[in-house]
Short mmCIF file of C-alpha atoms in Angstrom, two decimals:
data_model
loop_
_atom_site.label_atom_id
_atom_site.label_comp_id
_atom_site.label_asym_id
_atom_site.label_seq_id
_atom_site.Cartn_x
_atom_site.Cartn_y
_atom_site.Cartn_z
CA UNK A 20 10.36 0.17 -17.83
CA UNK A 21 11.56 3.88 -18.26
CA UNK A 22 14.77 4.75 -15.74
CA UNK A 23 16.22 8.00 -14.23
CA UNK A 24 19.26 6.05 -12.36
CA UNK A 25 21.15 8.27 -9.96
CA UNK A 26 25.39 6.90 -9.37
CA UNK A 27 25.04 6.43 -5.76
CA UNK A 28 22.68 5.85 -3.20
CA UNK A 29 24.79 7.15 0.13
CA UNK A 30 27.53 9.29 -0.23
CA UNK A 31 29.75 10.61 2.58
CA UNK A 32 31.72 14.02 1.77
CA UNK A 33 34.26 16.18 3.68
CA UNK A 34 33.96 20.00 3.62
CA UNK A 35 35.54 21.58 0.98
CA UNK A 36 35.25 18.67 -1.01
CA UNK A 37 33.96 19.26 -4.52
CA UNK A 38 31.01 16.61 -5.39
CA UNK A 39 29.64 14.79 -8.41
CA UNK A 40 26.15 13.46 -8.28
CA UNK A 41 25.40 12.01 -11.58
CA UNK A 42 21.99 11.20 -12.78
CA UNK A 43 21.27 9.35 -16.12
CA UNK A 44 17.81 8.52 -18.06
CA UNK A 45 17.18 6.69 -20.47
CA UNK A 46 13.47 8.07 -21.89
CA UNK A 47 14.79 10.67 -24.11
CA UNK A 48 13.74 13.32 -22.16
CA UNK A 49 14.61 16.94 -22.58
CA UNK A 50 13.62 18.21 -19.42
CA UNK A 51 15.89 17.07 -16.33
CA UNK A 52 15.80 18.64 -12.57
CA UNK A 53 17.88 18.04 -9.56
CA UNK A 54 15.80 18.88 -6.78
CA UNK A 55 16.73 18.68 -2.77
CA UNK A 56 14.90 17.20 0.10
CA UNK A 57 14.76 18.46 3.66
CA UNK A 58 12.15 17.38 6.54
CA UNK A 59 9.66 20.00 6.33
CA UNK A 60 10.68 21.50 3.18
CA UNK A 61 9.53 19.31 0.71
CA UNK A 62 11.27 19.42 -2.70
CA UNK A 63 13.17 22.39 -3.58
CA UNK A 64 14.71 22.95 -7.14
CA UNK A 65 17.81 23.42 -7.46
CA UNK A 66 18.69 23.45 -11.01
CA UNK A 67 16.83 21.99 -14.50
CA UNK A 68 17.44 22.11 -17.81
CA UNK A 69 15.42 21.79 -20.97
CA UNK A 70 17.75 20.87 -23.73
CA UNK A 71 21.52 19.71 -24.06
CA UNK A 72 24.39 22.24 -23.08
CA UNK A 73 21.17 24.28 -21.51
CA UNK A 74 20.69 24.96 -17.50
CA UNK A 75 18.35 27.24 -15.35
CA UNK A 76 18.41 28.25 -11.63
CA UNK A 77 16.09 27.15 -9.68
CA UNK A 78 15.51 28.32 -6.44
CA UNK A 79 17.92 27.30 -4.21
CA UNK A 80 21.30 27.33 -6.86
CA UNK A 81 23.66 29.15 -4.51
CA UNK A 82 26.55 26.76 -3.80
CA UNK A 83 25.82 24.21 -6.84
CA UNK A 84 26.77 23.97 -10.53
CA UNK A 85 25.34 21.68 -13.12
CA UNK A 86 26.06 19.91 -16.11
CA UNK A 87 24.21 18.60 -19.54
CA UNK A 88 26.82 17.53 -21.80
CA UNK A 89 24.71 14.62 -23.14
CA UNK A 90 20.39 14.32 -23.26
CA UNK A 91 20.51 11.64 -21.29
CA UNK A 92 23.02 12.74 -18.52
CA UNK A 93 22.68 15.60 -15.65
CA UNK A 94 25.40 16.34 -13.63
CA UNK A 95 25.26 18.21 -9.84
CA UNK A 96 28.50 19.46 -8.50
CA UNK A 97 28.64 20.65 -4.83
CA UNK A 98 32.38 22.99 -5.95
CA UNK A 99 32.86 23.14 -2.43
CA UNK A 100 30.69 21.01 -0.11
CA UNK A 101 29.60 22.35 3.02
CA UNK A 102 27.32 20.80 6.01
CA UNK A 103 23.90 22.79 5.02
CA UNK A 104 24.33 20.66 2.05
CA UNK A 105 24.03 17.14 4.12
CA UNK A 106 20.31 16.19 2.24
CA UNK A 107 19.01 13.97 -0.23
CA UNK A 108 18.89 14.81 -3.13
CA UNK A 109 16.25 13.65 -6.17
CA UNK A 110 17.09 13.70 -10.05
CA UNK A 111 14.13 13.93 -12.41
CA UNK A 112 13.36 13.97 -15.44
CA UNK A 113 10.42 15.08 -17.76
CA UNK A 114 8.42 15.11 -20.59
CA UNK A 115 7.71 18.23 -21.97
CA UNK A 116 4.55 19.73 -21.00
CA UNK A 117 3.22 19.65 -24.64
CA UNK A 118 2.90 16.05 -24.76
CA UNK A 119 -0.55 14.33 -23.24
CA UNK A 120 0.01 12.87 -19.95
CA UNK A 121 3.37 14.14 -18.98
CA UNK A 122 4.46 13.60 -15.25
CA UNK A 123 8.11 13.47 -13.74
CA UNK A 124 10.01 10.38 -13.04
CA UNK A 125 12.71 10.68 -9.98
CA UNK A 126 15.21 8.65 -9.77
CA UNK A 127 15.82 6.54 -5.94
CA UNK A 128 17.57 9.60 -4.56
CA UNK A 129 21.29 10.33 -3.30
CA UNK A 130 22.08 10.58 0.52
CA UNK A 131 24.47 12.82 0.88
CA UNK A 132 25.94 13.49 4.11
CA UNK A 133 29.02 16.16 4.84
CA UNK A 134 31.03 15.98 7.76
CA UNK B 16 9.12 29.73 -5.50
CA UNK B 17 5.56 29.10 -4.49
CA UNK B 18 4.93 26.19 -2.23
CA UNK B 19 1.65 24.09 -2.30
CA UNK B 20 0.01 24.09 1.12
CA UNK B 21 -0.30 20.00 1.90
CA UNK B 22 -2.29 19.04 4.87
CA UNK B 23 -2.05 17.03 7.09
CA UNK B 24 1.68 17.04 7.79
CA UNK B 25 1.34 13.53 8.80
CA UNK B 26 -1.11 10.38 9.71
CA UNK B 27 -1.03 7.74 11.87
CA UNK B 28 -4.49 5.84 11.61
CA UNK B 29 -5.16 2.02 11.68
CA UNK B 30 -5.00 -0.59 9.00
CA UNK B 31 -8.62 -0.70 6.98
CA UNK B 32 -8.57 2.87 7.68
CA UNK B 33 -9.57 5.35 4.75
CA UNK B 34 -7.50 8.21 4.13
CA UNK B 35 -7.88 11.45 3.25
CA UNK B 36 -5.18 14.30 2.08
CA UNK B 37 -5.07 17.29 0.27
CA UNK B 38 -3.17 19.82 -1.44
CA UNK B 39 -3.73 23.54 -1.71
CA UNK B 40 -2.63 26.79 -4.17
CA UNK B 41 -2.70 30.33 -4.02
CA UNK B 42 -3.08 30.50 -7.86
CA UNK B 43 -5.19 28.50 -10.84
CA UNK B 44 -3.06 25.26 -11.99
CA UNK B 45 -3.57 23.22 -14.89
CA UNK B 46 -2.42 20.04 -13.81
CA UNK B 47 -1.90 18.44 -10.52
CA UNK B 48 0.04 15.37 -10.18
CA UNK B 49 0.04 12.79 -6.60
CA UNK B 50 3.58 11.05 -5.83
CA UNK B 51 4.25 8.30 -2.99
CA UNK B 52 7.67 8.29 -2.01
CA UNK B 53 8.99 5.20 -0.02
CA UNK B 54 11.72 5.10 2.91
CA UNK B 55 14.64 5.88 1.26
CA UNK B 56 13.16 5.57 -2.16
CA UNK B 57 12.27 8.61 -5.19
CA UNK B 58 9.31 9.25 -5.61
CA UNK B 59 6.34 7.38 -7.54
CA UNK B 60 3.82 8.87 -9.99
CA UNK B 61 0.30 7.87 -8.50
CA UNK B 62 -2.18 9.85 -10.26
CA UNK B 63 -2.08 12.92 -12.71
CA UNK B 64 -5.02 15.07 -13.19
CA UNK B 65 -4.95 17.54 -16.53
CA UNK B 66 -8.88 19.09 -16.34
CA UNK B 67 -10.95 20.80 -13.45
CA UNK B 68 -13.34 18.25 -11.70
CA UNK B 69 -11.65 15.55 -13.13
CA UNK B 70 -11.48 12.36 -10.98
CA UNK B 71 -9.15 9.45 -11.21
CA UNK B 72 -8.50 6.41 -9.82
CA UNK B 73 -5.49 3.63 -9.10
CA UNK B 74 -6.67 0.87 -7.34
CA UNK B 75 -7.39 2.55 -3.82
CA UNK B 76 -6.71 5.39 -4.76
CA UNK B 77 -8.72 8.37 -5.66
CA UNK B 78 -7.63 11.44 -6.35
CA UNK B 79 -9.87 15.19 -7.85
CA UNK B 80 -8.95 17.86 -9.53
CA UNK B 81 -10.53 20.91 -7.45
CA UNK B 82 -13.08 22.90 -9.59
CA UNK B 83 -11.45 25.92 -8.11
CA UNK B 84 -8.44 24.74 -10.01
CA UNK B 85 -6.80 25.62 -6.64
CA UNK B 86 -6.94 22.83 -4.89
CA UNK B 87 -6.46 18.64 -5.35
CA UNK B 88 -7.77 15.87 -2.97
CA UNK B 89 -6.19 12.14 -2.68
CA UNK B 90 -7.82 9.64 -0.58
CA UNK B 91 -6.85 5.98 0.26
CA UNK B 92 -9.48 3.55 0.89
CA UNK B 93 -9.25 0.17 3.53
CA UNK B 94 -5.21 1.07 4.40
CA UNK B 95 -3.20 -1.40 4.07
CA UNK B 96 0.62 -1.24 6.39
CA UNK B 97 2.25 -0.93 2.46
CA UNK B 98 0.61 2.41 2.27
CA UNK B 99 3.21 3.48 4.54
CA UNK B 100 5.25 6.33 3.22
CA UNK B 101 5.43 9.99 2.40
CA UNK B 102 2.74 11.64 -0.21
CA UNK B 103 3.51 14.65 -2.51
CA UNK B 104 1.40 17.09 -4.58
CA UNK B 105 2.57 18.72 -7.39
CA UNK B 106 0.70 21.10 -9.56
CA UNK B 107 1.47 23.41 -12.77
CA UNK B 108 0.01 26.86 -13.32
CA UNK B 109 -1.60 27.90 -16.12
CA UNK B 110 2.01 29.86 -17.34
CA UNK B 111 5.35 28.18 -17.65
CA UNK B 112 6.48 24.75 -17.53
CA UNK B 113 7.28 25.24 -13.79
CA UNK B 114 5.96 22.53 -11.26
CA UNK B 115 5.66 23.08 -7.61
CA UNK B 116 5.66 20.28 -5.07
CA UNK B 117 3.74 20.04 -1.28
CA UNK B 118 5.78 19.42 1.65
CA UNK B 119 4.89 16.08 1.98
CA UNK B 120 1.91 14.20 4.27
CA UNK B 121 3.54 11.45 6.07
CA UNK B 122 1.32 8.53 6.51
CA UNK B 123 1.56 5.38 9.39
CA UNK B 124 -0.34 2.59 9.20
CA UNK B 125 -0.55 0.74 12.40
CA UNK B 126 -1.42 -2.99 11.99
#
């Protein structure tokens, strides 16, 4: 059964703090997305990236960084965490849109709350 | 980036209920995909659609692929309380490898 596993479930943060969410899949996937939930907002994209040592801004980058050191790892970093970044956020990852019957698997999501 | 107009927001309706959701564009998209996301869960891959008219089905579920190619429909047959969650549209338009996800329709099933 393929697997995008993200580190934590619930995370509690200070502000200021700086933040690692780590997300890891193990399909061989190129394509990997950190996206944020909100009530109301749906899924916004943060950042994604398509190949190993590659990233792209999404929509929403200001106040995040990202890391793809590895295929099968993508890192989020909150450098300095702040309170309009209390959300859950989603990792994903993809097959690329050449291959038949691609589709994005998330992984169960990251609570993060900053007080 | 473009949002995908989802509608409705939410449901309540009774068990056995059918169900009926749908997701709209402003622009022509090759592929539309239907997620179910559980409390405190990712999301699920229901249903993908790749072709204009095409319909597909999982279990209860149906889902079409609008022959405007600006639209998609889901609809949930005889409810059953596990139904219970929050349902997202994605779609793909005809340039990029971009996908853009609904806001979400948020569906109760009352026993």
């Amino acid at each position: 059964d393929v697997k995008v596993t993200q580190s934590s479930r619930y995370l509690v943060k200070r502000t200021g703090e700086k933040v690692f969410l780590e997300c890891v899949q193990d399909m061989d996937h190129e394509n990997m997305f950190w996206y944020r939930q909100d009530p109301g907002l749906g899924l916004r994209l943060i950042y994604f990236s398509y190949d190993v040592k590659m990233k792209e801004k999404g929509d929403i980058p200001e106040g995040y960084s990202v890391s793809r050191e590895k295929k099968e790892r993508f890192s989020l970093i909150l450098e300095s965490a702040s309170t309009n970044q209390t959300s859950m956020y989603l990792c994903a990852s993809r097959t690329p849109v050449e291959v038949t019957n691609y589709g994005y698997t998330f992984g169960s999501g990251t609570r993060l709350t900053v007080v | 980036g473009q949002q995908l107009n989802q509608s409705p927001q939410s449901m309540f309706i009774q068990e056995g209920e059918d169900v009926s959701m749908n997701c709209t564009s402003s622009s022509i998209f090759n592929t539309w995909l239907w997620y179910k996301q559980d409390p405190g869960e990712g999301p699920v891959l229901l249903i993908a659609l790749y072709k204009a008219g095409e319909l597909t089905s999982n279990g209860r579920l149906t889902a079409q692929f609008g022959i405007t190619r600006k639209d998609s429909f889901l609809n949930i047959s005889a409810s059953i309380p596990s139904d219970v969650g929050i349902y997202f549209c994605a779609g793909k338009p005809n340039t990029g490898n971009q996908f853009y996800f609904g806001t979400g329709t948020s569906l109760t099933v009352i026993p």
